[in-house]
CSV table of C-alpha atoms in Angstrom, one decimal:
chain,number,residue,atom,x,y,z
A,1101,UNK,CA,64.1,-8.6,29.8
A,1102,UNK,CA,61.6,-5.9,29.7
A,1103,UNK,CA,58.9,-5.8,26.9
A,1104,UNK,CA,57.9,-2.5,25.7
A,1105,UNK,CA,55.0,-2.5,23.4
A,1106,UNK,CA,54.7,0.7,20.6
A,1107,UNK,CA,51.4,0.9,19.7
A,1108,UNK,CA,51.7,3.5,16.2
A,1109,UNK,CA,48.5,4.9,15.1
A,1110,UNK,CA,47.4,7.6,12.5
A,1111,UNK,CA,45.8,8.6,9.7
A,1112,UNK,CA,46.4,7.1,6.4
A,1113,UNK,CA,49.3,8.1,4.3
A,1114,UNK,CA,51.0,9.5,6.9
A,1115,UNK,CA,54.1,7.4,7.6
A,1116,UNK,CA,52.8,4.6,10.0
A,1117,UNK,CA,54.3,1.9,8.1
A,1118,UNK,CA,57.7,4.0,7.0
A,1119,UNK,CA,57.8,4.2,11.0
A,1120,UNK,CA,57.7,0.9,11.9
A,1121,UNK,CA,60.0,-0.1,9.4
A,1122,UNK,CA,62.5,2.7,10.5
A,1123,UNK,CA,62.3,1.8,14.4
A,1124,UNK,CA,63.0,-2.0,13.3
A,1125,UNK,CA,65.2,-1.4,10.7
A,1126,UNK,CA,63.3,-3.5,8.0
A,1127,UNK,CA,61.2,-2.6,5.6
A,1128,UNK,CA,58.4,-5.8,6.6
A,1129,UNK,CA,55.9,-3.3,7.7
A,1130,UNK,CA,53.9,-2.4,4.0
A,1131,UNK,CA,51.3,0.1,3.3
A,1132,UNK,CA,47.7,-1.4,3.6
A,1133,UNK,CA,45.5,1.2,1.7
A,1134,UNK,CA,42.1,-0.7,2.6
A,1135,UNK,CA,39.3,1.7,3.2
A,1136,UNK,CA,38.0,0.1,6.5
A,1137,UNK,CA,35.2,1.8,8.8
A,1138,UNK,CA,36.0,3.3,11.8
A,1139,UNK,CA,34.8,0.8,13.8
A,1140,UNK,CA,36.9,-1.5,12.7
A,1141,UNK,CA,39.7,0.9,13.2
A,1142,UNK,CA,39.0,1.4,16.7
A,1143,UNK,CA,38.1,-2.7,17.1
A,1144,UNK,CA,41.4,-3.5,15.7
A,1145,UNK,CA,43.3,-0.7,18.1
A,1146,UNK,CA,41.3,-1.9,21.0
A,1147,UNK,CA,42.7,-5.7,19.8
A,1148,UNK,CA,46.2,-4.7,19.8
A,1149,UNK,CA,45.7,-3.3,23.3
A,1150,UNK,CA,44.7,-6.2,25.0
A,1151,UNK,CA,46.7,-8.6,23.2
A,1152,UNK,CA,49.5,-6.4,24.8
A,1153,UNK,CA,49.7,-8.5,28.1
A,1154,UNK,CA,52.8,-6.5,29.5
A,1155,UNK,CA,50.2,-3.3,29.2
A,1156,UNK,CA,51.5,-0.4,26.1
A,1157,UNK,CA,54.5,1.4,27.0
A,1158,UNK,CA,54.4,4.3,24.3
A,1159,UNK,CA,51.6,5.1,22.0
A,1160,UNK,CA,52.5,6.8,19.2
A,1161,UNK,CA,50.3,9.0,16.9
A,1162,UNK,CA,51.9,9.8,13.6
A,1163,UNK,CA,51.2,12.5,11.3
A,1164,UNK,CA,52.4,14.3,8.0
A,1165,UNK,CA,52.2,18.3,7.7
A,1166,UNK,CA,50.3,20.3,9.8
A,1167,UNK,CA,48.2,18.5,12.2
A,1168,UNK,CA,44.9,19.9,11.5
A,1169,UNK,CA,41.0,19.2,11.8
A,1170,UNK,CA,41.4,15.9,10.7
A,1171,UNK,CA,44.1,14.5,13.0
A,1172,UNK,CA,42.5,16.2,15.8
A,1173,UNK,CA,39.5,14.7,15.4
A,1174,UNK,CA,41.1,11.2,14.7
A,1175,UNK,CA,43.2,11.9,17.9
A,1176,UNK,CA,40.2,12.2,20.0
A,1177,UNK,CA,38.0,9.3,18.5
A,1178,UNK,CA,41.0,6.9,19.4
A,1179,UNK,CA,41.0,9.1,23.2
A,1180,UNK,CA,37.2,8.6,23.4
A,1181,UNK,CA,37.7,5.0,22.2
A,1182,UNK,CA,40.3,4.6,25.0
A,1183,UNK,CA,37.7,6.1,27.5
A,1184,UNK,CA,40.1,6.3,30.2
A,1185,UNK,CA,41.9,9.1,31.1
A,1186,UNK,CA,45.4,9.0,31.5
A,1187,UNK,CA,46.4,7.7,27.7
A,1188,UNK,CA,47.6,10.4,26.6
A,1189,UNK,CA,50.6,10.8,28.7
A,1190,UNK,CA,51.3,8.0,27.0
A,1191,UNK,CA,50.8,9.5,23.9
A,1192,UNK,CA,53.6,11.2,21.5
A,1193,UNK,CA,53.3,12.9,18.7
A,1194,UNK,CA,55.7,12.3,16.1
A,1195,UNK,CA,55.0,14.7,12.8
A,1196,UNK,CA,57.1,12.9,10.0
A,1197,UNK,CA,58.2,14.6,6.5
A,1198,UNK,CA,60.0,17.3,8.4
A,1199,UNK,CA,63.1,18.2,6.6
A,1200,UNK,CA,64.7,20.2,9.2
A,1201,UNK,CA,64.5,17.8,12.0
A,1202,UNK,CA,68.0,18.3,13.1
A,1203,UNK,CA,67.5,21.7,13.7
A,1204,UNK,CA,66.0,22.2,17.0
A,1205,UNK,CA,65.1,25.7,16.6
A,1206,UNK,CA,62.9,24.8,13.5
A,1207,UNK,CA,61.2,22.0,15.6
A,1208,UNK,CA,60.8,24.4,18.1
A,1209,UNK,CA,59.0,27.1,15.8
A,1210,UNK,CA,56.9,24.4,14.7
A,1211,UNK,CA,55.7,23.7,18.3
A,1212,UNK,CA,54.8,27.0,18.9
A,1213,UNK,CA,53.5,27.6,15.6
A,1214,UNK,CA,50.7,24.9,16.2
A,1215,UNK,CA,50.2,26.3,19.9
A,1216,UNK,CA,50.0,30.0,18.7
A,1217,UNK,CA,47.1,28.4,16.6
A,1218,UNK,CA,43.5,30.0,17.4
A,1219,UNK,CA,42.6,26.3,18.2
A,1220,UNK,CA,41.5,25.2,21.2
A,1221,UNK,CA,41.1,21.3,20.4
A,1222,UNK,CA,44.5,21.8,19.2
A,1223,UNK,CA,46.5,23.0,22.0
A,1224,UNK,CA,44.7,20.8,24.5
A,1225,UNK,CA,45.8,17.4,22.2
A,1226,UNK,CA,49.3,18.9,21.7
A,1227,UNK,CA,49.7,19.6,25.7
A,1228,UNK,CA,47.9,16.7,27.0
A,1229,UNK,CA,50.6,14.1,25.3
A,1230,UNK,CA,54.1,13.2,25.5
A,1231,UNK,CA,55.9,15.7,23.5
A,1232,UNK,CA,56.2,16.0,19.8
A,1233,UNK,CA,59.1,14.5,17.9
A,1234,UNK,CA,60.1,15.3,14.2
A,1235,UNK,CA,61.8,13.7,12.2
A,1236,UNK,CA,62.0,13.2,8.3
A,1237,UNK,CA,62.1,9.5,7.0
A,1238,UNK,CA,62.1,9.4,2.8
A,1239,UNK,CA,61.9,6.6,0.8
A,1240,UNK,CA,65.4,5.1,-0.7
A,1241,UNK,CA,64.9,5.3,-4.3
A,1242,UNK,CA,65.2,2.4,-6.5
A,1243,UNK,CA,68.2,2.7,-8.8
A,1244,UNK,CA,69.1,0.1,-11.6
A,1245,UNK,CA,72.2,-0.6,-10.9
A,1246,UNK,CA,73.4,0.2,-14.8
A,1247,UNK,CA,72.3,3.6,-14.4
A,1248,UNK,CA,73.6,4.3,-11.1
A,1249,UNK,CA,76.2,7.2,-10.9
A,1250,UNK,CA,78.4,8.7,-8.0
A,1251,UNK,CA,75.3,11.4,-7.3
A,1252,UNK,CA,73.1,8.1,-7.1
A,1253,UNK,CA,75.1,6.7,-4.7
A,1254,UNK,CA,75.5,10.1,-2.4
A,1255,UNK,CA,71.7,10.5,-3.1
A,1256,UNK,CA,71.5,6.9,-1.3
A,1257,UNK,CA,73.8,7.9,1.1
A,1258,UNK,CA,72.8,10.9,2.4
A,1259,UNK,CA,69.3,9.4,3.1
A,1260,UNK,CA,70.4,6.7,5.3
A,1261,UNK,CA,72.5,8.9,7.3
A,1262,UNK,CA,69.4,10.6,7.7
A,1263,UNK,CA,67.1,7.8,8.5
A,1264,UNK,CA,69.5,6.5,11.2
A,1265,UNK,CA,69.1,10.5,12.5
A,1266,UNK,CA,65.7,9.9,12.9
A,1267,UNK,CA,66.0,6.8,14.4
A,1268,UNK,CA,67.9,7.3,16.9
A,1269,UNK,CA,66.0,10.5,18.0
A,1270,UNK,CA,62.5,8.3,18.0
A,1271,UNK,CA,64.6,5.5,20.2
A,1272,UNK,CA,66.1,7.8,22.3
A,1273,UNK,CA,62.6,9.5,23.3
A,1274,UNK,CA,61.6,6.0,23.8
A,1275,UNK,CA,64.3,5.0,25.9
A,1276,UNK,CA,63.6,7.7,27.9
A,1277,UNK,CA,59.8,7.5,27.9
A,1278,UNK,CA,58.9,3.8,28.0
A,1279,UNK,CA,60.4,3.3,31.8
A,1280,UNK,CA,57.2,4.4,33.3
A,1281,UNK,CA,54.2,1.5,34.7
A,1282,UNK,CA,53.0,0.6,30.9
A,1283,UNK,CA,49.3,1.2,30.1
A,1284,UNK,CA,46.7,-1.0,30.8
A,1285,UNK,CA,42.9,-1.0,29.6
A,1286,UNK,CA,41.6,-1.0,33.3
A,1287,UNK,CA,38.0,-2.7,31.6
């Protein structure tokens, strides 16, 4: 049996946990809204790394909206951190709270949109990874069960079906991305 080790990194807020829960299928994986330094950040990444002994098969670097200044510079703190080139063809970038995920045209817009940016940082990050993935993963609301109605229970309904769509589009990139020689901090 093959290991294949998901490291998922991010800013804050962003849908880490909601991720890992969703690729799982559990909802184990909480929100930890500690402010911690950066150092410790990047200790804690560079921890997960090694304790990987199989090496990382797929990192993947999540963010919410637009990926601006903020995930850029995040983005290349963690490539800096990494220090060796070659991690981000590892690397994917998965943009959550996308509505339209199942439309590829939209996704498609989106790409360009970012690349038709007058950003320089920006386009190298977005071509130097894996691809971007969408998808759209929204809390299941908490009903009491002596108000729930019908529309409740479509509500419900409708939200599954499309957290198992975005499931099965992040597995499927990984299925056919995590087949390569995993990563390996070479020092």
């Amino acid at each position: 049996m093959v290991n294949n080790n998901i490291l998922i990194i991010g800013i804050t807020g962003n849908g880490k946990s909601a991720l890992a829960n969703l690729l799982v299928n559990t909802d184990e994986f909480g929100e930890n809204n500690r402010d911690i330094s950066e150092e410790d950040i990047l200790l804690r990444i560079g921890e997960g790394i090694c304790s990987a002994k199989e090496g990382i098969s797929q990192v993947l670097f999540v963010f919410g909206g637009r990926f601006g200044p903020e995930q850029i510079a995040a983005f290349n703190t963690f490539k800096k951190f990494i220090s060796e080139s070659g991690i981000t063809k590892y690397t994917t970038l998965i943009r959550t709270n996308f509505p339209s995920f199942r439309d590829q045209k939209s996704c498609e817009e989106d790409r360009q949109s970012l690349l038709s940016e007058d950003n320089k940082d920006l386009k190298e990050t977005i071509n130097s990874c894996n691809g971007i993935i969408y998808v759209d993963n929204p809390p299941i609301p908490e009903i009491d069960e002596e108000d729930a109605d019908s529309d409740d229970e479509e509500e419900i309904s409708r939200i599954k079906e499309k957290k198992q769509e975005a499931r099965k589009i992040v597995l499927n990139h990984l299925a056919k991305n995590c087949c390569q020689t995993p990563y390996k901090l070479k020092k």
